Tab-separated table of C-alpha atoms in Angstrom:
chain	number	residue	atom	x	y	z
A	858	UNK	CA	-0.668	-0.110	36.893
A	859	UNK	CA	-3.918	1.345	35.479
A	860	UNK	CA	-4.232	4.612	36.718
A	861	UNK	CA	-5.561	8.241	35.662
A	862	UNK	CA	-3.078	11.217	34.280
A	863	UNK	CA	-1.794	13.000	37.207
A	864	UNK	CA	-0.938	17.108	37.399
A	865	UNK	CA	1.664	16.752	39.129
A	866	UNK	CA	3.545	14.128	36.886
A	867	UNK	CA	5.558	16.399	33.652
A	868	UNK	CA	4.752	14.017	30.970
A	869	UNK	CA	1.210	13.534	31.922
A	870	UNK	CA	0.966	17.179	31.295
A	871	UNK	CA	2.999	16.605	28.120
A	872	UNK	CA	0.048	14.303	27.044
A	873	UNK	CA	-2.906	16.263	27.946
A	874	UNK	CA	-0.923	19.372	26.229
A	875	UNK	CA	-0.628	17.513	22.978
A	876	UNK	CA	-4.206	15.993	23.237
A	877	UNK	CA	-5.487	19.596	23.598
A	878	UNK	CA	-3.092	21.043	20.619
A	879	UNK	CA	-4.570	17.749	18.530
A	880	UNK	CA	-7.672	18.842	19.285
A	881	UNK	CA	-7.225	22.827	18.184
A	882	UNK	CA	-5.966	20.756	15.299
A	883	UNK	CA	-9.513	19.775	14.337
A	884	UNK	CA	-11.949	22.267	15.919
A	885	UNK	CA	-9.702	25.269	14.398
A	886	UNK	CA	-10.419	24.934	11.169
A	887	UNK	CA	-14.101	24.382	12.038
A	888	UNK	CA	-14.517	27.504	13.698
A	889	UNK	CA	-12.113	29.848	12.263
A	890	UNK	CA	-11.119	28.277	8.501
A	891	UNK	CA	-13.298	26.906	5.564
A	892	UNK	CA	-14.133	23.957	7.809
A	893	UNK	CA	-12.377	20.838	8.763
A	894	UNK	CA	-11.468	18.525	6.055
A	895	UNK	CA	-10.289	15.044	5.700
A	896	UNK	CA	-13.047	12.332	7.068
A	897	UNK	CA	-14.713	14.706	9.572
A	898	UNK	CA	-17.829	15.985	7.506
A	899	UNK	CA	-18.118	12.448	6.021
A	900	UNK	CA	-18.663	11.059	9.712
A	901	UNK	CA	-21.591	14.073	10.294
A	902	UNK	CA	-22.845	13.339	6.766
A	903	UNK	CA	-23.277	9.879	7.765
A	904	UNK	CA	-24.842	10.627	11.127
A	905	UNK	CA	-27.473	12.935	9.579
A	906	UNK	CA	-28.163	10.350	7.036
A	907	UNK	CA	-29.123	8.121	9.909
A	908	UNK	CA	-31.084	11.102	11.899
A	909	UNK	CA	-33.255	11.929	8.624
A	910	UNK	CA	-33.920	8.351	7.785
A	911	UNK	CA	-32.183	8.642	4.810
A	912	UNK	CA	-30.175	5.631	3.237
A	913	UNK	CA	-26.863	5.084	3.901
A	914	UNK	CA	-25.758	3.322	0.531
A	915	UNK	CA	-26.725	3.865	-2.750
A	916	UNK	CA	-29.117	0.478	-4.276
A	917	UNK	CA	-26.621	-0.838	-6.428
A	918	UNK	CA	-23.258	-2.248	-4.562
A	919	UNK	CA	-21.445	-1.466	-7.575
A	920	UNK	CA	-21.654	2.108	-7.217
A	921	UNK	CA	-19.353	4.702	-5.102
A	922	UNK	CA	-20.501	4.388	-1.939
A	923	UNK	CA	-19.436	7.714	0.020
A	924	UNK	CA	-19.745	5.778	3.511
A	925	UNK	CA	-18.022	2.217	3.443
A	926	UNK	CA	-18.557	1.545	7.319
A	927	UNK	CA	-21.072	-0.998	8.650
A	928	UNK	CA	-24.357	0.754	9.690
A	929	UNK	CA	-23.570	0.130	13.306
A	930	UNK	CA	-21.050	3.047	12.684
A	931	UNK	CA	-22.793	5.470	11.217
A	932	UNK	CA	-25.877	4.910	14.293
A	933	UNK	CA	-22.932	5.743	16.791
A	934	UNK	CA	-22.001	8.784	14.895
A	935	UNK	CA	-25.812	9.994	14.951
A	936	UNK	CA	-25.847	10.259	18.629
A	937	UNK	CA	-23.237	13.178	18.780
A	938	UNK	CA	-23.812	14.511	15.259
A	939	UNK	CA	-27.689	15.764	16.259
A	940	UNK	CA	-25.847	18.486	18.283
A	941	UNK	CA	-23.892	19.807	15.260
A	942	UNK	CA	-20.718	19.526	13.723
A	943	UNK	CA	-18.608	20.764	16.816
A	944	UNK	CA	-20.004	18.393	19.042
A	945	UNK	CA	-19.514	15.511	17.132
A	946	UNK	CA	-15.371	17.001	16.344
A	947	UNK	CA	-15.566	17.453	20.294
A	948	UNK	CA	-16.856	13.417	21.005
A	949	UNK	CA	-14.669	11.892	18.235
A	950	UNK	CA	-11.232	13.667	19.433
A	951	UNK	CA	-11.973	12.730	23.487
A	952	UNK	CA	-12.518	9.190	22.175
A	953	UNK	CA	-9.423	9.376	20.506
A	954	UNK	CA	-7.478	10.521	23.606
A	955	UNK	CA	-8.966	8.538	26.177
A	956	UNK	CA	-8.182	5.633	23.680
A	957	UNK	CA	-4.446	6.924	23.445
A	958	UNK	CA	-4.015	6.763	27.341
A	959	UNK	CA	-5.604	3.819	27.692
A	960	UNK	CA	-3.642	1.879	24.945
A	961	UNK	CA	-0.578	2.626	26.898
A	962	UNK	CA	-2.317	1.788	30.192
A	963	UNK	CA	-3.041	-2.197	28.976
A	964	UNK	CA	0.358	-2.022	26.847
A	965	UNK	CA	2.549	-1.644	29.369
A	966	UNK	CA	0.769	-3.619	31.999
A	967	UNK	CA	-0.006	-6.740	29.707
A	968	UNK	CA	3.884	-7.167	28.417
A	969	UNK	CA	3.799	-10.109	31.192
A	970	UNK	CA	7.702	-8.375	32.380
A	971	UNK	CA	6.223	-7.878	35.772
A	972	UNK	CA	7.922	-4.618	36.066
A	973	UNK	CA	5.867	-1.081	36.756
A	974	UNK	CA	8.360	1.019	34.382
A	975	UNK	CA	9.326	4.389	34.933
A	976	UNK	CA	7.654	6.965	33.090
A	977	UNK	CA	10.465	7.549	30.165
A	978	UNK	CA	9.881	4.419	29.578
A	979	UNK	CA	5.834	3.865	30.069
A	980	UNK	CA	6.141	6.802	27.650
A	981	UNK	CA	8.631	5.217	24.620
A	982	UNK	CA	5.951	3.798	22.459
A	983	UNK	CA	3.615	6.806	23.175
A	984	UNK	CA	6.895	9.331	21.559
A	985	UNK	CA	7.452	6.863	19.014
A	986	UNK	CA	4.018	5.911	17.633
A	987	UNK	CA	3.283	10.182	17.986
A	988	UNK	CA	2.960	10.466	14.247
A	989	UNK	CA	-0.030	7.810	13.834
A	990	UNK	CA	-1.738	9.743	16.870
A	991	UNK	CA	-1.950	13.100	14.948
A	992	UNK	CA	-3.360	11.027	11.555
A	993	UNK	CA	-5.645	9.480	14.168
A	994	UNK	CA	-6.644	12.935	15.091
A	995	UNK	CA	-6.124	14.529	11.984
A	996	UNK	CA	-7.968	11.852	9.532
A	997	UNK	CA	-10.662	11.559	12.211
A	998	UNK	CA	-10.339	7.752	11.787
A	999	UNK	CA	-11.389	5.343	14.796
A	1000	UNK	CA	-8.333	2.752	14.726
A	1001	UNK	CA	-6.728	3.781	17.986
A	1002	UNK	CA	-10.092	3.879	19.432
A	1003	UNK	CA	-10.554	0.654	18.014
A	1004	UNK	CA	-6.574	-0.546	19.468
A	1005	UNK	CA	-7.341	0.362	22.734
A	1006	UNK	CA	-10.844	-1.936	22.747
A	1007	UNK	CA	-8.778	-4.728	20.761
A	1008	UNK	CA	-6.711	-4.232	24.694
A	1009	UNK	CA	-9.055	-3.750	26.917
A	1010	UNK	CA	-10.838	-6.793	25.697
A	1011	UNK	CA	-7.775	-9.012	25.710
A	1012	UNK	CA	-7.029	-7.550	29.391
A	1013	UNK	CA	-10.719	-8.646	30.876
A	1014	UNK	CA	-9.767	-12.182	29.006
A	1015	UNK	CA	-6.703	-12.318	31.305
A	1016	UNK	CA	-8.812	-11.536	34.102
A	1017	UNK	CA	-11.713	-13.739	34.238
A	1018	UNK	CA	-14.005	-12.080	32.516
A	1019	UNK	CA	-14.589	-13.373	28.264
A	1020	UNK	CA	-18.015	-12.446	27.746
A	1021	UNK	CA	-17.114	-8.652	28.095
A	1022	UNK	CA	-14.168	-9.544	26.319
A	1023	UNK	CA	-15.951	-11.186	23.230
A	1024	UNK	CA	-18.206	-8.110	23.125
A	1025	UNK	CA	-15.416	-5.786	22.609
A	1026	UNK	CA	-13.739	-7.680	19.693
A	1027	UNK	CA	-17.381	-8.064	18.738
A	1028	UNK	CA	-18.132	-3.802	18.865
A	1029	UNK	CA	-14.647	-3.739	17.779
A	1030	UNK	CA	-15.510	-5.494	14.321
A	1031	UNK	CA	-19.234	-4.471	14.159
A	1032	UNK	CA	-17.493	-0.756	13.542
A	1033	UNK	CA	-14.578	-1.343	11.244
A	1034	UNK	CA	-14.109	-4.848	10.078
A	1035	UNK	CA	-10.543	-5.655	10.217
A	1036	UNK	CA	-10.611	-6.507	14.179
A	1037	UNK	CA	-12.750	-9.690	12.498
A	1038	UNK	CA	-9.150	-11.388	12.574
A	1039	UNK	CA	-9.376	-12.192	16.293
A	1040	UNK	CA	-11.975	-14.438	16.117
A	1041	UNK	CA	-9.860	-17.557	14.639
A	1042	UNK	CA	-7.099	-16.858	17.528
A	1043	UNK	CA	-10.164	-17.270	20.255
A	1044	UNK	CA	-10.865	-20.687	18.643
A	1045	UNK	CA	-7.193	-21.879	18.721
A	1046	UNK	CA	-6.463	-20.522	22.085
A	1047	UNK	CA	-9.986	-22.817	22.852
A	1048	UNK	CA	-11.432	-19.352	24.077
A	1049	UNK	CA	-14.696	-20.788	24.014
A	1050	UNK	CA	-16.614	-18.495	25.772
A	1051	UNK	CA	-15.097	-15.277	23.877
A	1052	UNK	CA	-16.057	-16.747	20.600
A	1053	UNK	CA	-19.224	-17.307	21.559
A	1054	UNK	CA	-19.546	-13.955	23.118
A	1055	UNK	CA	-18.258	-12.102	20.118
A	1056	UNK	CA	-20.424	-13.847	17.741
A	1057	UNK	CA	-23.336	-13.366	19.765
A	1058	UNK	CA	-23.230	-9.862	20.304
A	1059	UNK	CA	-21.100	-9.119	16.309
A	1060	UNK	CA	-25.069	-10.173	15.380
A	1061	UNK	CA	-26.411	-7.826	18.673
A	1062	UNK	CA	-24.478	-5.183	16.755
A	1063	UNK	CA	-25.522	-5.276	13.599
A	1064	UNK	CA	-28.854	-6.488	13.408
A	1065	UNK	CA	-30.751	-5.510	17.020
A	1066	UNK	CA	-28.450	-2.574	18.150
A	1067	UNK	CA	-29.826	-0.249	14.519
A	1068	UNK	CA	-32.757	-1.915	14.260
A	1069	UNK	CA	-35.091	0.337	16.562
A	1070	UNK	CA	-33.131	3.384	14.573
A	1071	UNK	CA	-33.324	2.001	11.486
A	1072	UNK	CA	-35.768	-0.565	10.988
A	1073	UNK	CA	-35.045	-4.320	11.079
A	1074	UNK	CA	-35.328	-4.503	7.156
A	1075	UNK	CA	-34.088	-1.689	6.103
A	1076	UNK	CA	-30.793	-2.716	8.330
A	1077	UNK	CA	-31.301	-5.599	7.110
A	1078	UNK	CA	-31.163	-4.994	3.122
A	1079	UNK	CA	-28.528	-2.064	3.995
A	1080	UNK	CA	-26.106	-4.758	5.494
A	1081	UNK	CA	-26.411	-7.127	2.140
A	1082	UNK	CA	-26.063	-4.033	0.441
A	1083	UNK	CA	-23.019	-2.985	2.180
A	1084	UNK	CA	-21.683	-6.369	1.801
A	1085	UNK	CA	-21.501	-6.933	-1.886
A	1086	UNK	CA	-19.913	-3.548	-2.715
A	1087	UNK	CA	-17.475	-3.825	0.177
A	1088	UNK	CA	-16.443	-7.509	0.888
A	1089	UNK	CA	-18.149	-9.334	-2.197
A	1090	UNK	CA	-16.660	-7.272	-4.813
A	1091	UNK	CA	-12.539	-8.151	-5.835
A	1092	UNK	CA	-10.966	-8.145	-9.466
A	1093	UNK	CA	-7.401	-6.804	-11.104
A	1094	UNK	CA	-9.227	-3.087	-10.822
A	1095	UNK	CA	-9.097	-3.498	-7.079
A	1096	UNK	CA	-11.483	-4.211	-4.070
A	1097	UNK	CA	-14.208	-2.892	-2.218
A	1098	UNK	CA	-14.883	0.641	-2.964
A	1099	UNK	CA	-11.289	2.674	-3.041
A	1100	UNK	CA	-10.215	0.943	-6.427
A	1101	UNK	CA	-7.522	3.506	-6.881
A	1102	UNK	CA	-5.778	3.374	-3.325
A	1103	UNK	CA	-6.237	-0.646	-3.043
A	1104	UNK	CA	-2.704	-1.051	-4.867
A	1105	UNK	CA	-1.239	1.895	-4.804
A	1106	UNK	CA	1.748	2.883	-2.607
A	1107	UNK	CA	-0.743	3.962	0.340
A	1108	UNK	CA	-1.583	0.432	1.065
A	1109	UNK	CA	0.777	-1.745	2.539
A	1110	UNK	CA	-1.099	-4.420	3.634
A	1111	UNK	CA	0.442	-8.020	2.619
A	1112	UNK	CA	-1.998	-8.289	-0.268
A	1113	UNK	CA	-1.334	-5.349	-1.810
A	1114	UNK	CA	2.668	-5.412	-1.462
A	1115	UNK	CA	2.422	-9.109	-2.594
A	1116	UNK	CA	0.616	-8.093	-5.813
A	1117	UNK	CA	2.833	-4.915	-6.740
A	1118	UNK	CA	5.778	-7.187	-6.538
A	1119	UNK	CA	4.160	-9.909	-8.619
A	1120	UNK	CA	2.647	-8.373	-10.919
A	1121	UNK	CA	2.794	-4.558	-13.379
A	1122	UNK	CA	0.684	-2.721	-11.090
A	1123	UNK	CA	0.584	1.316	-11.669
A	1124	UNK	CA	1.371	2.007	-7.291
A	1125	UNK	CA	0.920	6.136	-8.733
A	1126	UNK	CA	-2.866	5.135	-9.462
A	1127	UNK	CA	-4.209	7.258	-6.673
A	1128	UNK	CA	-2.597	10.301	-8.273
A	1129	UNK	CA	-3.966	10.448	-12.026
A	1130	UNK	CA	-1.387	13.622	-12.918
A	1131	UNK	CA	1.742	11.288	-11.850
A	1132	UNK	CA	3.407	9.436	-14.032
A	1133	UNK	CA	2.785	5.295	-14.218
A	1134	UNK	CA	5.079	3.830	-11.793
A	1135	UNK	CA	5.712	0.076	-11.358
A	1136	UNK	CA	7.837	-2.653	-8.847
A	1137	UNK	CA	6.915	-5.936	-10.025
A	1138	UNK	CA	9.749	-8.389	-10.273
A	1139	UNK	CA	7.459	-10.974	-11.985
A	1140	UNK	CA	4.943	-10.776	-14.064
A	1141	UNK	CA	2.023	-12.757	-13.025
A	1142	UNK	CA	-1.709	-12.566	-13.707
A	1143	UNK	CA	-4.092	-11.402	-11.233
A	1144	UNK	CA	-5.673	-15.448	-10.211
A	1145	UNK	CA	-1.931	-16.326	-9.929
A	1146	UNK	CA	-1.083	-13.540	-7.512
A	1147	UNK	CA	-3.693	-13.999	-5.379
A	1148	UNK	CA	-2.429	-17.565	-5.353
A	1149	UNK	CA	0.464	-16.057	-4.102
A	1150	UNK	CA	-1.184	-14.198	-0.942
A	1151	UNK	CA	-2.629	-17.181	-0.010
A	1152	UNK	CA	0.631	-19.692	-0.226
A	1153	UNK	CA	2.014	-16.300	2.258
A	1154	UNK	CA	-0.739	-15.967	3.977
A	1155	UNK	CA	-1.309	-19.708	5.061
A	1156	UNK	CA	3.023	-20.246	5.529
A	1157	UNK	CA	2.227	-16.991	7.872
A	1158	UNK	CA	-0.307	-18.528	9.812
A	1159	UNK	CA	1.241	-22.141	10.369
A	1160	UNK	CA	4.587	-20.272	11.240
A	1161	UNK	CA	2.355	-18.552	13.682
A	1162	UNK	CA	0.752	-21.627	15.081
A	1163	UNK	CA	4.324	-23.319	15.259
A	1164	UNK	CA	5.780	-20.865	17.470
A	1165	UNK	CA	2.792	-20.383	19.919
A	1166	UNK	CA	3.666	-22.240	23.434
A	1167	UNK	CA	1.674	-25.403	24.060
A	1168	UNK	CA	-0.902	-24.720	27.448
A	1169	UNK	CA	1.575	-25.925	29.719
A	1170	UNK	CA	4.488	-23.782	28.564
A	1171	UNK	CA	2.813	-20.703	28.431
A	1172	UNK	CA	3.792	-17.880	30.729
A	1173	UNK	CA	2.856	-14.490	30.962
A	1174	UNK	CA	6.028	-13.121	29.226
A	1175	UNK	CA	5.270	-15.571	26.421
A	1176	UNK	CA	1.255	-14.694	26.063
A	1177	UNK	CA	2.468	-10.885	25.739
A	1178	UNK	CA	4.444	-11.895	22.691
A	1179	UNK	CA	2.203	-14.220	21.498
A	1180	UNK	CA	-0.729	-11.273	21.324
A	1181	UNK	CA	1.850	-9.021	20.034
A	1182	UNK	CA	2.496	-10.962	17.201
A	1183	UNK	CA	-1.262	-11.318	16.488
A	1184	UNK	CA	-1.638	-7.487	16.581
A	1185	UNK	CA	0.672	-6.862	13.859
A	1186	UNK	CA	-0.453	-9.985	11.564
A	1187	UNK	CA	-4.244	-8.300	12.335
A	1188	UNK	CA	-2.592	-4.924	10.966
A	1189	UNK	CA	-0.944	-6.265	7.779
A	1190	UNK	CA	-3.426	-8.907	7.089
A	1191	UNK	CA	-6.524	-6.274	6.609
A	1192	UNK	CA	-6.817	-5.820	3.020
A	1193	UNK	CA	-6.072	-2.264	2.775
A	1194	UNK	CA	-3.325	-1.342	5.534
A	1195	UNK	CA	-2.993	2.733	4.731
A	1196	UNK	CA	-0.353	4.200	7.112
A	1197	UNK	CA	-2.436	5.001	10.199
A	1198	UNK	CA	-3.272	1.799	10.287
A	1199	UNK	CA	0.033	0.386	11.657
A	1200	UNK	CA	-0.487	2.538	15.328
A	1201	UNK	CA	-1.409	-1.520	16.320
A	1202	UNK	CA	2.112	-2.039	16.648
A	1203	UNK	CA	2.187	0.335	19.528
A	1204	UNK	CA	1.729	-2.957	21.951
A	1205	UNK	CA	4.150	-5.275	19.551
A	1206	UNK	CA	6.736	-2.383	19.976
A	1207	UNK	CA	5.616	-1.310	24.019
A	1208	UNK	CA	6.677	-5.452	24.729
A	1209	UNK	CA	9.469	-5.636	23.000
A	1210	UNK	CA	10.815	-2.288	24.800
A	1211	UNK	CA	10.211	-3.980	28.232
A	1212	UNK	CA	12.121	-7.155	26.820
A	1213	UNK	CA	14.814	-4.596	25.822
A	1214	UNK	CA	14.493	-3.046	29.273
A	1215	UNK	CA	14.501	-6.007	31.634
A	1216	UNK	CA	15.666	-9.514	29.628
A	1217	UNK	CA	18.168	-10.431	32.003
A	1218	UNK	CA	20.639	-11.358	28.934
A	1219	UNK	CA	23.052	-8.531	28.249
A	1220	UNK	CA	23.527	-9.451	24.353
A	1221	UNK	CA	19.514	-9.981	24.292
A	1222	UNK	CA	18.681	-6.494	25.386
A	1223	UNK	CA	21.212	-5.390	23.307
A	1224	UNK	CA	19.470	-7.146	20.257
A	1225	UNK	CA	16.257	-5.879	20.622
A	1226	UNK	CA	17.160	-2.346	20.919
A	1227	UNK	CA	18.585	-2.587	17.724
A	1228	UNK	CA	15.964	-4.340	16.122
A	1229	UNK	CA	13.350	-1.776	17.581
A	1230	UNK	CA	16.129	1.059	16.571
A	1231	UNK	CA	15.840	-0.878	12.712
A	1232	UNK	CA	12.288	-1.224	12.807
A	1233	UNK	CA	11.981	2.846	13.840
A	1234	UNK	CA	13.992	3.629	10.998
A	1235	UNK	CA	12.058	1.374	8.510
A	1236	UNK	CA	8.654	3.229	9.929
A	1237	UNK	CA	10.455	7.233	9.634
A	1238	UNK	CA	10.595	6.390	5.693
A	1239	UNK	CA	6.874	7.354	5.749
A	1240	UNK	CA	7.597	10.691	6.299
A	1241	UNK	CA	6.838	13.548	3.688
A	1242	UNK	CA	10.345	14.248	3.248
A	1243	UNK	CA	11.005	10.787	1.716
A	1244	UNK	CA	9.388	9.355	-1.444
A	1245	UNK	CA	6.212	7.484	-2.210
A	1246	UNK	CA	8.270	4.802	-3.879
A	1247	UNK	CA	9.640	3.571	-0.105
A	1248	UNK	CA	5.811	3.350	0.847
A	1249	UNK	CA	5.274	1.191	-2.330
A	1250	UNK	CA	8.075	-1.446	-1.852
A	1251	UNK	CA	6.523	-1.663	2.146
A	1252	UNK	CA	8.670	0.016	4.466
A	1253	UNK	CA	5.865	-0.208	7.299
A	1254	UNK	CA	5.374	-3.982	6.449
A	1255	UNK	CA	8.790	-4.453	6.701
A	1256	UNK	CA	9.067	-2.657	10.361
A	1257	UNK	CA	6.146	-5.252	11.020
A	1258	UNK	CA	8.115	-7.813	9.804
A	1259	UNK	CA	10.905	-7.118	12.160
A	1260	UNK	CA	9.020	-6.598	15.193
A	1261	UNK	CA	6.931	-9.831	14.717
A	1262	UNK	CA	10.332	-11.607	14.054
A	1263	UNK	CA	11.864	-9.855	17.241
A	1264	UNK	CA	8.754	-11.774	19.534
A	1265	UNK	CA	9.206	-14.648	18.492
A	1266	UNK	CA	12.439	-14.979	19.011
A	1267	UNK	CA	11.788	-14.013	22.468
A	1268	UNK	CA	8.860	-16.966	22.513
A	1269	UNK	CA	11.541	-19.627	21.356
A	1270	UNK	CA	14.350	-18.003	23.399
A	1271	UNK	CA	12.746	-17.215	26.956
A	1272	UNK	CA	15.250	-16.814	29.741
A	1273	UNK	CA	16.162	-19.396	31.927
A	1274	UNK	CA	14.118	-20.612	34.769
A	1275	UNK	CA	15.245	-19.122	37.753
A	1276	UNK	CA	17.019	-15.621	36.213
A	1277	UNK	CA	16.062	-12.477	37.692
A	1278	UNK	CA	15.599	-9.785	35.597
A	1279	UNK	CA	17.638	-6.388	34.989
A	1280	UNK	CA	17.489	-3.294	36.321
A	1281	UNK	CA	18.146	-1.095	33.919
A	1282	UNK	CA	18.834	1.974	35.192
A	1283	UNK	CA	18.546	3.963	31.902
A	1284	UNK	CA	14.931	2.862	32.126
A	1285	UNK	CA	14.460	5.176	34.814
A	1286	UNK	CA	12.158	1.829	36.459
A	1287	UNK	CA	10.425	2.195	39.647
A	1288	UNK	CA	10.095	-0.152	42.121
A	1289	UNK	CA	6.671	-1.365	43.305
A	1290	UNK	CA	5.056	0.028	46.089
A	1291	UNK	CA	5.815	-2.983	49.236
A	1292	UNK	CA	2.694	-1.476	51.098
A	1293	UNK	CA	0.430	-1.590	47.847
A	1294	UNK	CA	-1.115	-4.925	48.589
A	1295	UNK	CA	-1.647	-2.628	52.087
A	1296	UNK	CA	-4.029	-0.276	50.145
């Protein structure tokens, strides 16, 4: 199913057109405006901090740091920032369109349906996850670069191959943390030898890899500095370094959604000149709500262990569901979960649209079309023209919610041994080729 886009396929064109119109998005304003905005000059900042030897982090961890990515990150920028600012826009938006074809290369062929799907339909998650592309683009943020390793690692796990795959998870987390969450799945799944990989090269990454650019101890004391301001530091003003977004209504990570509903929590904090604004149905103190989180959090993961298959009922429908479920508890378990981050449910939603496609169960199909319809609408209330107050109460948690819920129904509920499944005509599916294995 892999395969490169094609000229003479319409919606390949319809991708490369919008990857080139994302791109004038950020190289426009570069060369004919004031100069792109958003996290663009903060990535060339960073990379010139690293080409001039200059630190990365102020000494105390308690201060603002302007960068809050591991050093690894800001070594990778330096490569394409030493040719300027319009190289480095150039590098960063090519990563992020390679990444989006190649996120719905392993989506659709790891949804374990067994079905090559027509190209509406290869296409569905691609039109409906559109709007996290362009803040991918827009932002300048790595996430779908980061989706698309999360995939390709899991795909070379599948096939044989979980050393590669434990150093993608591992480059994966050595760049932006969150991807970290994997690591406890590999043990449970007894992935030995993709734990061991990602460990291995997660310390390759951040100690040898900047070392020769760096210096071993200045890496070294830049690490424990980065550390303590970013993953040591947590009280009732907030976490890590972006005190004023951690619980406002941008975040809708589980921890942040838990405490504005637990406790009086100002979700207008990012915004100084609004009015104080507050959802808390109890009113806890901060130990108690994080008390909270973790009672959630741990019923989340047991749930999660409860419904995986056992080795010998495991199947390649119910693996696809499985992982899809573990990309959207990685997306809502990261602390701070701003909107861009939920473009992981892009393989959730691409295997639940193949279950909607070809379950072989009329009322099933039926089912999960509406919840994906449900879980659509939940994730539209993010747009501009609705208010902040629907991101505060967690409309994009609750879409993640839904689609979770929808895979595991289809892990408890698989269809019957021996059912064929259904051609759905609407899905515009094409056969497979009888003379591939030919070729």
């Amino acid at each position: 199913m892999l395969r490169y886009p094609s000229l003479r396929a319409p919606l390949d064109i319809l991708f490369l057109v919008c990857c080139i119109a994302l791109t004038a998005d950020v190289l426009g304003p570069e060369i004919w405006g004031s100069g792109k905005t958003k996290d663009y000059p903060l990535w060339f900042w960073a990379g010139q901090q690293v080409l001039q030897g200059r630190d990365l982090y102020p000494g105390n961890p308690n201060a603002y740091f302007e960068f809050i990515y591991p050093p690894l990150s800001a070594v990778l920028l330096a490569i394409p920032s030493w040719f300027g600012k319009i190289p480095l826009y150039i590098c960063l938006s090519l990563f992020n369109a390679v990444a989006w074809w190649m996120t719905a290369q392993f989506s659709n062929a790891m949804t374990g349906s067994g079905r090559i799907p027509g190209p509406w339909l290869f296409a569905l998650p691609g039109f409906v996850t559109v709007t996290f592309v362009f803040d991918m683009f827009d932002l300048g943020q790595p996430n779908l670069v980061l989706l698309a390793m999360m995939l390709f690692g899991f795909w070379l796990l599948q096939h044989g191959r979980p050393w590669m795959a434990g150093s993608l998870f591992a480059l994966a987390t050595a760049i932006k943390v969150f991807p970290v969450a994997v690591f406890p799945y590999l043990i449970w799944r007894r992935q030995w030898a993709a734990a061991a990989g990602m460990a291995i090269f997660l310390g390759v990454f951040l100690f040898v890899v900047p070392a020769p650019v760096r210096g071993f101890q200045h890496n070294v004391s830049e690490l424990k500095t980065w550390f303590q301001g970013m993953v040591g530091s947590s009280s009732e003003k907030g976490f890590g370094q972006r005190d004023e977004q951690n619980w406002s209504w941008v975040n809708q990570s589980i921890i942040a959604v838990t405490h504005r509903l637990t406790r009086p929590v100002n979700y207008n904090q990012d915004a100084p000149t609004k009015p104080p604004r507050y959802m808390n149905l109890l009113d806890l103190d901060f130990r108690t709500a994080n008390w909270v989180v973790l009672a959630i959090s741990l019923a989340i993961g047991l749930g999660y262990l409860a419904v995986m298959p056992s080795r010998s009922r495991r199947t390649p429908r119910s693996d696809a569901e499985e992982l899809g479920i573990l990309f959207c508890l990685m997306t809502v378990a990261s602390p701070l979960a701003r909107q861009y981050y939920f473009m992981w449910l892009f393989f959730p939603m691409t295997v639940l649209i193949h279950r909607a496609a070809y379950d072989p169960r009329a009322n099933v199909r039926l089912g999960t079309w509406a919840v994906l319809a449900i879980a659509g609408l939940l994730m539209c209330l993010s747009l501009p023209v609705f208010p902040n107050d629907l991101q505060a109460w967690g409309n994009n948690l609750a879409a993640t919610a839904l689609i979770a819920g929808g895979l595991v129904w289809h892990i408890l509920h698989p269809p019957a041994e021996g059912t064929t499944d259904a051609l759905s005509p609407a899905a515009g599916e094409l056969q497979p080729d009888p003379q591939s294995h030919l070729r």
